[in-house]
């Protein structure tokens, strides 16, 4: 792949590929657009990481920060390595060292797929800098996103803004950090969670799953909570179950145009990044199914990250209650605004949200003389 082919009028501004022969580490940092602030975005670890994938996700971060109107720029990093390997720490330390020119001056790492709060602590230790990575454990003064479940919490808050949830049926694809936190909050808001899934299969119960039991099992067995709970169905069943709210909160590119034509739901709230294709979004719009775009619905993490960035060198920890309140207020308002803008502009919600974000980024680029 020619990296130059990734570049358009928005970015990326910088692509840094790093490697370490001793550990076998290979990684990439993509800083997409810094017109509204320094690069900030998650860091993922997976054997399947590619430059194109990270560039695509960095662009999502550009729109996500602008979409919630917070002043950071889009960026993303990835490490092509198996996070279950016993050599994970050595690889993570090598990655941090290789990016010491960029981190934390131009980019601050965050938690994404394959990384945990302890990994954030490791990066901080390797670079001797509390500000090098967000999401460290509370014992180190960090704001533990996964423990708080800020992203999933925000997903449920968005759904509640658009639909009275009490008694409504909700299906959640994925039962990781986002899906589990979303299911928990949906239950608290009075919804009936009728389906969840993990890599091990799907659970479907029209009468409602026992979310508290599922969460307890997840605490003990992780992804194996799903088969431990009961009889599993093939993956995909959780997407096709009749429901009022569908939350794809697992992987990208899971709903194509064909599947969009089969969905039996009223509202899709995108917990994962890029779960629906452009063609699927058009199909859903024609069918009258409202879709809350990923960079609006799952922006709870960036709201929390903004608080974390503000306090990363402070001796005073951030109050989690303050963060959750801000996530609720910000995301509810943004979701309602995007739905109204889509109707006003006669476009899909994705197009409307992206246009709003682009207008904000372009205004910043013009003010700084980056474009005519």
mmCIF file of C-alpha atoms in Angstrom:
data_model
loop_
_atom_site.group_PDB
_atom_site.id
_atom_site.type_symbol
_atom_site.label_atom_id
_atom_site.label_comp_id
_atom_site.label_asym_id
_atom_site.label_seq_id
_atom_site.Cartn_x
_atom_site.Cartn_y
_atom_site.Cartn_z
ATOM 1 C CA UNK A 1 0.000 0.000 0.000
ATOM 2 C CA UNK A 2 1.241 3.504 -0.896
ATOM 3 C CA UNK A 3 0.818 5.667 2.205
ATOM 4 C CA UNK A 4 0.570 8.755 -0.003
ATOM 5 C CA UNK A 5 -2.708 7.415 -1.342
ATOM 6 C CA UNK A 6 -4.230 7.842 2.130
ATOM 7 C CA UNK A 7 -3.804 11.605 2.000
ATOM 8 C CA UNK A 8 -6.627 13.957 1.021
ATOM 9 C CA UNK A 9 -7.699 17.502 1.835
ATOM 10 C CA UNK A 10 -8.167 16.645 5.539
ATOM 11 C CA UNK A 11 -5.095 14.542 6.253
ATOM 12 C CA UNK A 12 -3.381 12.541 7.511
ATOM 13 C CA UNK A 13 -0.720 15.057 8.482
ATOM 14 C CA UNK A 14 1.739 12.453 9.711
ATOM 15 C CA UNK A 15 2.132 8.681 9.475
ATOM 16 C CA UNK A 16 4.866 7.125 11.606
ATOM 17 C CA UNK A 17 5.691 3.432 11.239
ATOM 18 C CA UNK A 18 7.961 1.878 13.875
ATOM 19 C CA UNK A 19 9.497 -1.525 14.488
ATOM 20 C CA UNK A 20 11.787 -3.249 16.947
ATOM 21 C CA UNK A 21 13.831 -6.254 15.856
ATOM 22 C CA UNK A 22 14.445 -7.570 19.373
ATOM 23 C CA UNK A 23 10.770 -7.921 20.316
ATOM 24 C CA UNK A 24 9.249 -8.223 16.843
ATOM 25 C CA UNK A 25 7.128 -5.127 17.479
ATOM 26 C CA UNK A 26 5.579 -3.436 14.453
ATOM 27 C CA UNK A 27 3.353 -0.433 14.884
ATOM 28 C CA UNK A 28 1.970 2.717 13.370
ATOM 29 C CA UNK A 29 0.801 6.152 14.493
ATOM 30 C CA UNK A 30 -1.481 8.220 12.253
ATOM 31 C CA UNK A 31 -2.053 11.873 13.116
ATOM 32 C CA UNK A 32 -4.932 12.855 10.890
ATOM 33 C CA UNK A 33 -5.831 16.501 11.484
ATOM 34 C CA UNK A 34 -4.691 18.884 14.237
ATOM 35 C CA UNK A 35 -6.507 22.058 13.177
ATOM 36 C CA UNK A 36 -8.579 21.992 16.375
ATOM 37 C CA UNK A 37 -5.874 20.645 18.699
ATOM 38 C CA UNK A 38 -3.162 18.065 19.204
ATOM 39 C CA UNK A 39 -3.715 14.454 18.138
ATOM 40 C CA UNK A 40 -5.662 12.301 20.579
ATOM 41 C CA UNK A 41 -7.097 8.856 20.018
ATOM 42 C CA UNK A 42 -6.972 5.265 21.148
ATOM 43 C CA UNK A 43 -4.206 2.730 20.656
ATOM 44 C CA UNK A 44 -5.096 -0.821 19.690
ATOM 45 C CA UNK A 45 -3.143 -4.069 19.690
ATOM 46 C CA UNK A 46 -4.131 -6.854 17.318
ATOM 47 C CA UNK A 47 -2.260 -9.243 15.019
ATOM 48 C CA UNK A 48 -4.354 -7.875 12.146
ATOM 49 C CA UNK A 49 -3.542 -4.168 12.534
ATOM 50 C CA UNK A 50 -2.833 -2.396 9.227
ATOM 51 C CA UNK A 51 -1.809 1.144 8.312
ATOM 52 C CA UNK A 52 -5.005 1.617 6.297
ATOM 53 C CA UNK A 53 -7.158 0.533 9.255
ATOM 54 C CA UNK A 54 -5.438 2.922 11.651
ATOM 55 C CA UNK A 55 -5.683 5.780 9.148
ATOM 56 C CA UNK A 56 -9.394 5.120 8.746
ATOM 57 C CA UNK A 57 -9.898 5.150 12.507
ATOM 58 C CA UNK A 58 -7.798 8.307 12.891
ATOM 59 C CA UNK A 59 -10.190 10.033 10.502
ATOM 60 C CA UNK A 60 -13.127 8.883 12.634
ATOM 61 C CA UNK A 61 -11.396 10.538 15.602
ATOM 62 C CA UNK A 62 -11.134 13.810 13.671
ATOM 63 C CA UNK A 63 -14.885 13.816 13.169
ATOM 64 C CA UNK A 64 -15.557 12.515 16.680
ATOM 65 C CA UNK A 65 -13.705 15.350 18.431
ATOM 66 C CA UNK A 66 -15.301 17.918 16.133
ATOM 67 C CA UNK A 67 -18.693 16.227 16.454
ATOM 68 C CA UNK A 68 -18.729 16.705 20.226
ATOM 69 C CA UNK A 69 -17.115 20.148 19.772
ATOM 70 C CA UNK A 70 -14.069 19.456 21.937
ATOM 71 C CA UNK A 71 -10.672 20.807 20.998
ATOM 72 C CA UNK A 72 -8.378 17.927 20.099
ATOM 73 C CA UNK A 73 -7.365 16.528 16.742
ATOM 74 C CA UNK A 74 -7.924 13.119 15.209
ATOM 75 C CA UNK A 75 -5.236 10.463 15.660
ATOM 76 C CA UNK A 76 -4.924 6.727 16.204
ATOM 77 C CA UNK A 77 -2.168 4.202 16.828
ATOM 78 C CA UNK A 78 -1.893 0.461 16.404
ATOM 79 C CA UNK A 79 0.473 -2.354 17.281
ATOM 80 C CA UNK A 80 0.485 -5.485 15.120
ATOM 81 C CA UNK A 81 0.833 -8.043 17.898
ATOM 82 C CA UNK A 82 -1.201 -10.599 19.826
ATOM 83 C CA UNK A 83 -2.344 -8.987 23.115
ATOM 84 C CA UNK A 84 -2.585 -12.421 24.765
ATOM 85 C CA UNK A 85 1.152 -13.059 24.244
ATOM 86 C CA UNK A 86 3.401 -13.236 27.321
ATOM 87 C CA UNK A 87 5.671 -10.768 25.502
ATOM 88 C CA UNK A 88 2.993 -8.073 25.418
ATOM 89 C CA UNK A 89 4.674 -5.798 27.964
ATOM 90 C CA UNK A 90 8.036 -5.871 26.184
ATOM 91 C CA UNK A 91 6.376 -5.046 22.866
ATOM 92 C CA UNK A 92 4.337 -2.232 24.415
ATOM 93 C CA UNK A 93 7.439 -0.731 26.003
ATOM 94 C CA UNK A 94 9.299 -0.929 22.682
ATOM 95 C CA UNK A 95 6.398 0.779 20.911
ATOM 96 C CA UNK A 96 6.362 3.610 23.463
ATOM 97 C CA UNK A 97 10.133 4.117 23.182
ATOM 98 C CA UNK A 98 10.028 4.273 19.389
ATOM 99 C CA UNK A 99 7.344 6.984 19.516
ATOM 100 C CA UNK A 100 9.020 9.082 22.203
ATOM 101 C CA UNK A 101 9.553 11.908 19.677
ATOM 102 C CA UNK A 102 5.802 12.185 19.112
ATOM 103 C CA UNK A 103 4.438 11.103 22.527
ATOM 104 C CA UNK A 104 3.201 13.072 24.404
ATOM 105 C CA UNK A 105 4.024 16.287 22.535
ATOM 106 C CA UNK A 106 2.031 15.490 19.385
ATOM 107 C CA UNK A 107 -0.037 12.475 20.417
ATOM 108 C CA UNK A 108 -1.268 10.980 23.672
ATOM 109 C CA UNK A 109 -2.066 7.265 23.665
ATOM 110 C CA UNK A 110 -5.405 5.923 24.888
ATOM 111 C CA UNK A 111 -7.069 2.572 25.467
ATOM 112 C CA UNK A 112 -8.551 0.641 22.582
ATOM 113 C CA UNK A 113 -8.943 -2.986 21.562
ATOM 114 C CA UNK A 114 -6.312 -5.229 23.145
ATOM 115 C CA UNK A 115 -5.045 -2.764 25.764
ATOM 116 C CA UNK A 116 -5.967 -2.413 29.438
ATOM 117 C CA UNK A 117 -5.587 0.089 32.241
ATOM 118 C CA UNK A 118 -2.411 -1.666 33.386
ATOM 119 C CA UNK A 119 -0.992 -1.217 29.883
ATOM 120 C CA UNK A 120 -1.538 2.525 30.269
ATOM 121 C CA UNK A 121 0.468 2.378 33.478
ATOM 122 C CA UNK A 122 3.269 0.516 31.656
ATOM 123 C CA UNK A 123 3.497 3.206 28.961
ATOM 124 C CA UNK A 124 3.560 5.939 31.595
ATOM 125 C CA UNK A 125 6.372 4.095 33.355
ATOM 126 C CA UNK A 126 8.386 3.483 30.174
ATOM 127 C CA UNK A 127 8.308 7.165 29.186
ATOM 128 C CA UNK A 128 8.418 8.447 32.785
ATOM 129 C CA UNK A 129 5.468 10.655 31.986
ATOM 130 C CA UNK A 130 1.974 10.565 33.485
ATOM 131 C CA UNK A 131 0.727 12.412 30.447
ATOM 132 C CA UNK A 132 1.879 9.850 27.879
ATOM 133 C CA UNK A 133 -1.262 7.697 28.000
ATOM 134 C CA UNK A 134 -4.792 8.099 29.257
ATOM 135 C CA UNK A 135 -6.837 5.413 30.999
ATOM 136 C CA UNK A 136 -4.408 4.469 33.764
ATOM 137 C CA UNK A 137 -5.776 2.886 36.967
ATOM 138 C CA UNK A 138 -7.358 5.149 39.564
ATOM 139 C CA UNK A 139 -4.550 4.182 41.977
ATOM 140 C CA UNK A 140 -2.194 6.151 39.715
ATOM 141 C CA UNK A 141 -4.500 9.144 39.469
ATOM 142 C CA UNK A 142 -5.954 8.064 36.140
ATOM 143 C CA UNK A 143 -9.511 7.956 34.913
ATOM 144 C CA UNK A 144 -10.249 4.236 34.314
ATOM 145 C CA UNK A 145 -12.541 4.377 31.272
ATOM 146 C CA UNK A 146 -13.261 0.659 31.073
ATOM 147 C CA UNK A 147 -14.035 0.357 34.768
ATOM 148 C CA UNK A 148 -16.451 3.285 34.514
ATOM 149 C CA UNK A 149 -17.865 2.039 31.211
ATOM 150 C CA UNK A 150 -18.121 5.573 29.840
ATOM 151 C CA UNK A 151 -18.572 4.632 26.186
ATOM 152 C CA UNK A 152 -21.319 2.090 26.766
ATOM 153 C CA UNK A 153 -22.957 4.393 29.285
ATOM 154 C CA UNK A 154 -23.115 7.124 26.654
ATOM 155 C CA UNK A 155 -24.591 4.751 24.060
ATOM 156 C CA UNK A 156 -27.509 3.953 26.367
ATOM 157 C CA UNK A 157 -27.990 7.617 27.280
ATOM 158 C CA UNK A 158 -28.262 8.497 23.583
ATOM 159 C CA UNK A 159 -30.905 5.819 23.033
ATOM 160 C CA UNK A 160 -32.856 7.087 26.049
ATOM 161 C CA UNK A 161 -32.803 10.615 24.624
ATOM 162 C CA UNK A 162 -34.426 9.438 21.389
ATOM 163 C CA UNK A 163 -36.808 6.834 22.813
ATOM 164 C CA UNK A 164 -38.424 6.207 26.198
ATOM 165 C CA UNK A 165 -36.550 3.033 27.104
ATOM 166 C CA UNK A 166 -38.677 1.597 29.883
ATOM 167 C CA UNK A 167 -39.974 -1.748 28.653
ATOM 168 C CA UNK A 168 -38.263 -1.434 25.262
ATOM 169 C CA UNK A 169 -36.333 -4.399 23.795
ATOM 170 C CA UNK A 170 -32.608 -3.901 23.236
ATOM 171 C CA UNK A 171 -30.136 -6.150 21.401
ATOM 172 C CA UNK A 172 -26.408 -5.632 21.896
ATOM 173 C CA UNK A 173 -23.794 -7.099 19.585
ATOM 174 C CA UNK A 174 -20.628 -7.532 21.616
ATOM 175 C CA UNK A 175 -20.163 -7.948 25.345
ATOM 176 C CA UNK A 176 -16.769 -6.322 25.775
ATOM 177 C CA UNK A 177 -16.102 -3.052 27.562
ATOM 178 C CA UNK A 178 -18.629 -1.107 25.461
ATOM 179 C CA UNK A 179 -21.350 -3.735 25.072
ATOM 180 C CA UNK A 180 -21.329 -4.790 28.715
ATOM 181 C CA UNK A 181 -21.463 -1.221 30.023
ATOM 182 C CA UNK A 182 -24.249 -0.406 27.568
ATOM 183 C CA UNK A 183 -26.273 -3.448 28.653
ATOM 184 C CA UNK A 184 -25.816 -2.454 32.289
ATOM 185 C CA UNK A 185 -27.039 1.084 31.683
ATOM 186 C CA UNK A 186 -29.930 -0.087 29.491
ATOM 187 C CA UNK A 187 -31.095 -2.325 32.331
ATOM 188 C CA UNK A 188 -30.821 0.558 34.808
ATOM 189 C CA UNK A 189 -32.973 2.682 32.487
ATOM 190 C CA UNK A 190 -35.696 0.030 32.456
ATOM 191 C CA UNK A 191 -35.059 -1.546 29.052
ATOM 192 C CA UNK A 192 -35.260 -5.304 28.431
ATOM 193 C CA UNK A 193 -32.021 -6.675 26.987
ATOM 194 C CA UNK A 194 -33.152 -9.482 24.681
ATOM 195 C CA UNK A 195 -29.803 -10.377 23.061
ATOM 196 C CA UNK A 196 -26.055 -10.081 23.557
ATOM 197 C CA UNK A 197 -23.100 -11.744 21.886
ATOM 198 C CA UNK A 198 -19.392 -12.390 22.124
ATOM 199 C CA UNK A 199 -16.932 -14.215 19.871
ATOM 200 C CA UNK A 200 -18.347 -17.432 21.331
ATOM 201 C CA UNK A 201 -21.889 -16.918 20.049
ATOM 202 C CA UNK A 202 -25.147 -15.128 20.735
ATOM 203 C CA UNK A 203 -27.668 -15.266 23.564
ATOM 204 C CA UNK A 204 -31.278 -14.502 22.634
ATOM 205 C CA UNK A 205 -34.257 -14.424 24.996
ATOM 206 C CA UNK A 206 -37.390 -12.527 24.009
ATOM 207 C CA UNK A 207 -38.373 -12.390 27.671
ATOM 208 C CA UNK A 208 -35.149 -10.641 28.621
ATOM 209 C CA UNK A 209 -31.692 -11.746 29.721
ATOM 210 C CA UNK A 210 -30.495 -11.447 33.307
ATOM 211 C CA UNK A 211 -28.000 -8.626 32.807
ATOM 212 C CA UNK A 212 -26.774 -8.675 36.403
ATOM 213 C CA UNK A 213 -25.941 -12.366 36.093
ATOM 214 C CA UNK A 214 -24.231 -11.809 32.746
ATOM 215 C CA UNK A 215 -22.094 -9.024 34.198
ATOM 216 C CA UNK A 216 -21.093 -11.217 37.118
ATOM 217 C CA UNK A 217 -20.116 -14.012 34.727
ATOM 218 C CA UNK A 218 -18.133 -11.561 32.618
ATOM 219 C CA UNK A 219 -16.200 -10.517 35.703
ATOM 220 C CA UNK A 220 -15.260 -14.153 36.276
ATOM 221 C CA UNK A 221 -14.900 -15.531 32.740
ATOM 222 C CA UNK A 222 -14.562 -12.596 30.330
ATOM 223 C CA UNK A 223 -15.865 -13.416 26.822
ATOM 224 C CA UNK A 224 -16.754 -16.911 28.025
ATOM 225 C CA UNK A 225 -19.586 -15.344 30.032
ATOM 226 C CA UNK A 226 -21.909 -15.853 27.053
ATOM 227 C CA UNK A 227 -21.605 -19.667 26.790
ATOM 228 C CA UNK A 228 -21.481 -19.915 30.600
ATOM 229 C CA UNK A 229 -24.862 -18.171 30.791
ATOM 230 C CA UNK A 230 -26.791 -20.608 28.616
ATOM 231 C CA UNK A 231 -27.402 -22.035 25.178
ATOM 232 C CA UNK A 232 -25.747 -19.983 22.462
ATOM 233 C CA UNK A 233 -26.896 -19.368 18.919
ATOM 234 C CA UNK A 234 -24.668 -18.684 15.908
ATOM 235 C CA UNK A 235 -23.195 -15.197 15.677
ATOM 236 C CA UNK A 236 -25.513 -12.884 13.797
ATOM 237 C CA UNK A 237 -28.648 -13.999 15.623
ATOM 238 C CA UNK A 238 -28.272 -11.021 17.951
ATOM 239 C CA UNK A 239 -28.515 -8.668 14.949
ATOM 240 C CA UNK A 240 -31.657 -10.254 13.517
ATOM 241 C CA UNK A 241 -33.708 -10.541 16.696
ATOM 242 C CA UNK A 242 -36.804 -8.254 16.743
ATOM 243 C CA UNK A 243 -36.036 -5.279 18.976
ATOM 244 C CA UNK A 244 -36.645 -1.579 19.472
ATOM 245 C CA UNK A 245 -32.973 -0.643 19.808
ATOM 246 C CA UNK A 246 -30.052 -2.405 18.142
ATOM 247 C CA UNK A 247 -26.517 -1.657 19.337
ATOM 248 C CA UNK A 248 -23.666 -2.965 17.171
ATOM 249 C CA UNK A 249 -20.836 -2.685 19.713
ATOM 250 C CA UNK A 250 -18.282 -5.199 18.468
ATOM 251 C CA UNK A 251 -16.416 -4.839 15.176
ATOM 252 C CA UNK A 252 -16.471 -2.567 12.140
ATOM 253 C CA UNK A 253 -18.209 -3.444 8.869
ATOM 254 C CA UNK A 254 -20.809 -5.822 10.339
ATOM 255 C CA UNK A 255 -23.976 -4.411 8.744
ATOM 256 C CA UNK A 256 -24.019 -4.289 4.949
ATOM 257 C CA UNK A 257 -26.883 -3.338 2.639
ATOM 258 C CA UNK A 258 -28.324 -6.862 2.588
ATOM 259 C CA UNK A 259 -28.406 -7.182 6.379
ATOM 260 C CA UNK A 260 -29.778 -3.646 6.694
ATOM 261 C CA UNK A 261 -32.777 -4.811 4.703
ATOM 262 C CA UNK A 262 -33.433 -7.595 7.229
ATOM 263 C CA UNK A 263 -33.103 -5.709 10.521
ATOM 264 C CA UNK A 264 -36.244 -5.647 12.644
ATOM 265 C CA UNK A 265 -35.647 -2.570 14.778
ATOM 266 C CA UNK A 266 -36.588 1.099 15.115
ATOM 267 C CA UNK A 267 -33.299 2.598 16.275
ATOM 268 C CA UNK A 268 -29.661 1.656 15.627
ATOM 269 C CA UNK A 269 -27.110 3.179 18.006
ATOM 270 C CA UNK A 270 -23.569 2.526 16.833
ATOM 271 C CA UNK A 271 -21.426 1.522 19.795
ATOM 272 C CA UNK A 272 -18.549 0.256 17.647
ATOM 273 C CA UNK A 273 -16.585 2.319 15.154
ATOM 274 C CA UNK A 274 -17.705 1.977 11.517
ATOM 275 C CA UNK A 275 -20.206 -0.888 12.012
ATOM 276 C CA UNK A 276 -22.431 0.049 9.042
ATOM 277 C CA UNK A 277 -21.503 0.570 5.405
ATOM 278 C CA UNK A 278 -22.589 3.649 3.464
ATOM 279 C CA UNK A 279 -24.961 1.498 1.425
ATOM 280 C CA UNK A 280 -26.448 0.064 4.633
ATOM 281 C CA UNK A 281 -27.019 3.562 5.981
ATOM 282 C CA UNK A 282 -28.982 4.459 2.848
ATOM 283 C CA UNK A 283 -31.104 1.310 3.163
ATOM 284 C CA UNK A 284 -31.848 1.986 6.827
ATOM 285 C CA UNK A 285 -32.811 5.579 6.078
ATOM 286 C CA UNK A 286 -35.216 4.469 3.341
ATOM 287 C CA UNK A 287 -36.781 1.985 5.752
ATOM 288 C CA UNK A 288 -37.337 4.710 8.356
ATOM 289 C CA UNK A 289 -34.853 3.236 10.843
ATOM 290 C CA UNK A 290 -33.004 5.964 12.721
ATOM 291 C CA UNK A 291 -29.240 5.498 13.024
ATOM 292 C CA UNK A 292 -27.072 7.372 15.517
ATOM 293 C CA UNK A 293 -23.590 7.473 13.927
ATOM 294 C CA UNK A 294 -20.617 5.973 15.719
ATOM 295 C CA UNK A 295 -18.712 9.215 16.274
ATOM 296 C CA UNK A 296 -21.800 10.700 17.938
ATOM 297 C CA UNK A 297 -23.091 7.663 19.860
ATOM 298 C CA UNK A 298 -19.804 6.261 21.169
ATOM 299 C CA UNK A 299 -18.158 9.578 21.971
ATOM 300 C CA UNK A 300 -18.426 9.021 25.731
ATOM 301 C CA UNK A 301 -14.820 7.894 25.657
ATOM 302 C CA UNK A 302 -13.623 11.143 24.123
ATOM 303 C CA UNK A 303 -15.576 13.228 26.630
ATOM 304 C CA UNK A 304 -13.894 11.240 29.412
ATOM 305 C CA UNK A 305 -10.540 11.546 27.638
ATOM 306 C CA UNK A 306 -10.953 15.316 27.523
ATOM 307 C CA UNK A 307 -11.357 15.369 31.299
ATOM 308 C CA UNK A 308 -8.388 13.036 31.636
ATOM 309 C CA UNK A 309 -6.234 15.203 29.375
ATOM 310 C CA UNK A 310 -7.158 18.284 31.351
ATOM 311 C CA UNK A 311 -6.074 16.609 34.605
ATOM 312 C CA UNK A 312 -3.206 14.395 33.408
ATOM 313 C CA UNK A 313 -0.548 16.333 35.338
ATOM 314 C CA UNK A 314 -2.811 17.336 38.214
ATOM 315 C CA UNK A 315 -2.429 15.811 41.695
ATOM 316 C CA UNK A 316 -6.217 15.899 42.017
ATOM 317 C CA UNK A 317 -8.124 12.956 40.450
ATOM 318 C CA UNK A 318 -11.166 13.520 38.269
ATOM 319 C CA UNK A 319 -14.539 12.829 39.902
ATOM 320 C CA UNK A 320 -16.158 9.976 37.903
ATOM 321 C CA UNK A 321 -19.649 11.318 38.620
ATOM 322 C CA UNK A 322 -18.719 14.584 36.926
ATOM 323 C CA UNK A 323 -17.546 12.690 33.841
ATOM 324 C CA UNK A 324 -20.679 10.530 33.579
ATOM 325 C CA UNK A 325 -22.904 13.596 33.920
ATOM 326 C CA UNK A 326 -20.963 15.353 31.170
ATOM 327 C CA UNK A 327 -21.155 12.300 28.909
ATOM 328 C CA UNK A 328 -24.932 12.179 29.319
ATOM 329 C CA UNK A 329 -25.520 15.883 28.708
ATOM 330 C CA UNK A 330 -23.115 16.196 25.768
ATOM 331 C CA UNK A 331 -24.122 13.051 23.905
ATOM 332 C CA UNK A 332 -27.875 13.480 24.381
ATOM 333 C CA UNK A 333 -27.705 17.007 22.965
ATOM 334 C CA UNK A 334 -25.466 15.999 20.066
ATOM 335 C CA UNK A 335 -27.639 13.036 19.080
ATOM 336 C CA UNK A 336 -30.812 15.111 19.048
ATOM 337 C CA UNK A 337 -29.041 17.817 17.023
ATOM 338 C CA UNK A 338 -27.766 15.344 14.412
ATOM 339 C CA UNK A 339 -31.215 13.790 13.952
ATOM 340 C CA UNK A 340 -32.717 17.253 13.455
ATOM 341 C CA UNK A 341 -29.934 18.267 11.041
ATOM 342 C CA UNK A 342 -30.397 15.095 8.975
ATOM 343 C CA UNK A 343 -34.084 15.884 8.560
ATOM 344 C CA UNK A 344 -33.371 19.520 7.737
ATOM 345 C CA UNK A 345 -30.669 18.670 5.182
ATOM 346 C CA UNK A 346 -32.515 15.703 3.710
ATOM 347 C CA UNK A 347 -29.552 13.378 4.256
ATOM 348 C CA UNK A 348 -28.682 10.330 6.305
ATOM 349 C CA UNK A 349 -27.610 10.943 9.887
ATOM 350 C CA UNK A 350 -24.038 9.921 9.008
ATOM 351 C CA UNK A 351 -23.832 12.524 6.263
ATOM 352 C CA UNK A 352 -25.352 15.220 8.481
ATOM 353 C CA UNK A 353 -23.011 14.442 11.396
ATOM 354 C CA UNK A 354 -19.969 14.338 9.147
ATOM 355 C CA UNK A 355 -20.928 17.628 7.477
ATOM 356 C CA UNK A 356 -21.312 19.313 10.865
ATOM 357 C CA UNK A 357 -17.908 18.014 11.976
ATOM 358 C CA UNK A 358 -16.289 18.999 8.673
ATOM 359 C CA UNK A 359 -17.644 22.517 8.929
ATOM 360 C CA UNK A 360 -16.006 22.903 12.340
ATOM 361 C CA UNK A 361 -12.674 21.451 11.191
ATOM 362 C CA UNK A 362 -12.648 23.533 8.011
ATOM 363 C CA UNK A 363 -13.332 26.724 9.992
ATOM 364 C CA UNK A 364 -10.302 25.967 12.175
ATOM 365 C CA UNK A 365 -8.131 25.184 9.139
ATOM 366 C CA UNK A 366 -9.097 28.483 7.528
ATOM 367 C CA UNK A 367 -8.435 30.489 10.694
ATOM 368 C CA UNK A 368 -4.952 28.974 10.904
ATOM 369 C CA UNK A 369 -4.222 29.598 7.245
ATOM 370 C CA UNK A 370 -4.002 25.909 6.355
ATOM 371 C CA UNK A 371 -6.425 26.326 3.458
ATOM 372 C CA UNK A 372 -7.431 29.279 1.332
#
